[in-house]
Amino acid sequence: GFVGREISVMGSFGMNKADIGDLMTLVARGRLDLSHSITATYPLDGINDALDRLARKDTGVARLVVEPGR
């Protein structure tokens, strides 16, 4: 599951609750690999930079990840 593989989904823009559940199921079953769609990873203190990048609607952004322990 997600705990053993250290995968978690904490929040998302543009998806409803049912979509997130479906997405988590696909990832957990190994049917969907999201690792190649991550554009950038930010530490928690860089969250404002990540949100600014999203607000600019940068066309090169697929997915941004914020890692609190980074």
mmCIF file of C-alpha atoms in Angstrom:
data_model
loop_
_atom_site.group_PDB
_atom_site.id
_atom_site.type_symbol
_atom_site.label_atom_id
_atom_site.label_comp_id
_atom_site.label_asym_id
_atom_site.label_seq_id
_atom_site.Cartn_x
_atom_site.Cartn_y
_atom_site.Cartn_z
ATOM 1 C CA GLY A 1 0.000 0.000 0.000
ATOM 2 C CA PHE A 2 0.921 3.630 0.278
ATOM 3 C CA VAL A 3 2.513 3.412 3.726
ATOM 4 C CA GLY A 4 4.974 0.667 2.805
ATOM 5 C CA ARG A 5 6.001 2.508 -0.343
ATOM 6 C CA GLU A 6 6.028 5.897 1.416
ATOM 7 C CA ILE A 7 3.462 7.318 -1.019
ATOM 8 C CA SER A 8 0.888 9.819 0.163
ATOM 9 C CA VAL A 9 -1.529 12.236 -1.448
ATOM 10 C CA MET A 10 -2.113 15.203 0.828
ATOM 11 C CA GLY A 11 -4.012 17.560 -1.437
ATOM 12 C CA SER A 12 -4.706 18.438 -5.001
ATOM 13 C CA PHE A 13 -6.011 21.261 -7.143
ATOM 14 C CA GLY A 14 -8.340 20.430 -10.001
ATOM 15 C CA MET A 15 -9.558 17.027 -8.848
ATOM 16 C CA ASN A 16 -12.591 16.003 -6.860
ATOM 17 C CA LYS A 17 -12.527 13.550 -3.951
ATOM 18 C CA ALA A 18 -13.610 10.565 -6.066
ATOM 19 C CA ASP A 19 -10.877 11.250 -8.639
ATOM 20 C CA ILE A 20 -8.197 11.220 -5.929
ATOM 21 C CA GLY A 21 -9.440 7.855 -4.646
ATOM 22 C CA ASP A 22 -9.354 6.389 -8.153
ATOM 23 C CA LEU A 23 -5.879 7.807 -8.714
ATOM 24 C CA MET A 24 -4.571 6.352 -5.445
ATOM 25 C CA THR A 25 -5.950 2.934 -6.389
ATOM 26 C CA LEU A 26 -4.203 2.990 -9.770
ATOM 27 C CA VAL A 27 -0.884 4.027 -8.194
ATOM 28 C CA ALA A 28 -1.163 1.432 -5.407
ATOM 29 C CA ARG A 29 -1.762 -1.340 -7.963
ATOM 30 C CA GLY A 30 1.246 -0.247 -10.005
ATOM 31 C CA ARG A 31 -0.933 0.634 -12.982
ATOM 32 C CA LEU A 32 0.030 4.313 -12.954
ATOM 33 C CA ASP A 33 3.540 5.703 -12.438
ATOM 34 C CA LEU A 34 3.455 9.410 -11.629
ATOM 35 C CA SER A 35 7.198 9.815 -11.042
ATOM 36 C CA HIS A 36 7.860 11.060 -14.585
ATOM 37 C CA SER A 37 5.179 13.735 -14.346
ATOM 38 C CA ILE A 38 6.751 15.586 -11.400
ATOM 39 C CA THR A 39 8.075 18.907 -12.677
ATOM 40 C CA ALA A 40 9.763 20.071 -9.467
ATOM 41 C CA THR A 41 10.057 19.265 -5.768
ATOM 42 C CA TYR A 42 10.129 21.997 -3.116
ATOM 43 C CA PRO A 43 10.971 21.969 0.590
ATOM 44 C CA LEU A 44 8.188 23.121 2.919
ATOM 45 C CA ASP A 45 9.742 26.571 3.280
ATOM 46 C CA GLY A 46 9.552 26.878 -0.525
ATOM 47 C CA ILE A 47 5.798 26.324 -0.703
ATOM 48 C CA ASN A 48 5.166 29.970 -1.623
ATOM 49 C CA ASP A 49 7.518 29.616 -4.598
ATOM 50 C CA ALA A 50 5.600 26.510 -5.694
ATOM 51 C CA LEU A 51 2.243 28.280 -5.355
ATOM 52 C CA ASP A 52 3.584 31.319 -7.234
ATOM 53 C CA ARG A 53 4.683 29.034 -10.059
ATOM 54 C CA LEU A 54 1.197 27.523 -10.227
ATOM 55 C CA ALA A 55 -0.417 30.972 -10.149
ATOM 56 C CA ARG A 56 1.688 32.047 -13.149
ATOM 57 C CA LYS A 57 0.146 29.111 -15.045
ATOM 58 C CA ASP A 58 3.573 28.090 -16.304
ATOM 59 C CA THR A 59 2.795 25.796 -19.242
ATOM 60 C CA GLY A 60 5.808 23.624 -18.419
ATOM 61 C CA VAL A 61 4.380 22.573 -15.046
ATOM 62 C CA ALA A 62 2.801 19.137 -14.841
ATOM 63 C CA ARG A 63 3.005 18.467 -11.097
ATOM 64 C CA LEU A 64 4.747 20.153 -8.180
ATOM 65 C CA VAL A 65 5.562 18.289 -4.965
ATOM 66 C CA VAL A 66 6.156 19.832 -1.530
ATOM 67 C CA GLU A 67 8.179 17.634 0.838
ATOM 68 C CA PRO A 68 8.102 18.883 4.448
ATOM 69 C CA GLY A 69 11.150 16.820 5.485
ATOM 70 C CA ARG A 70 13.330 17.942 2.585
#
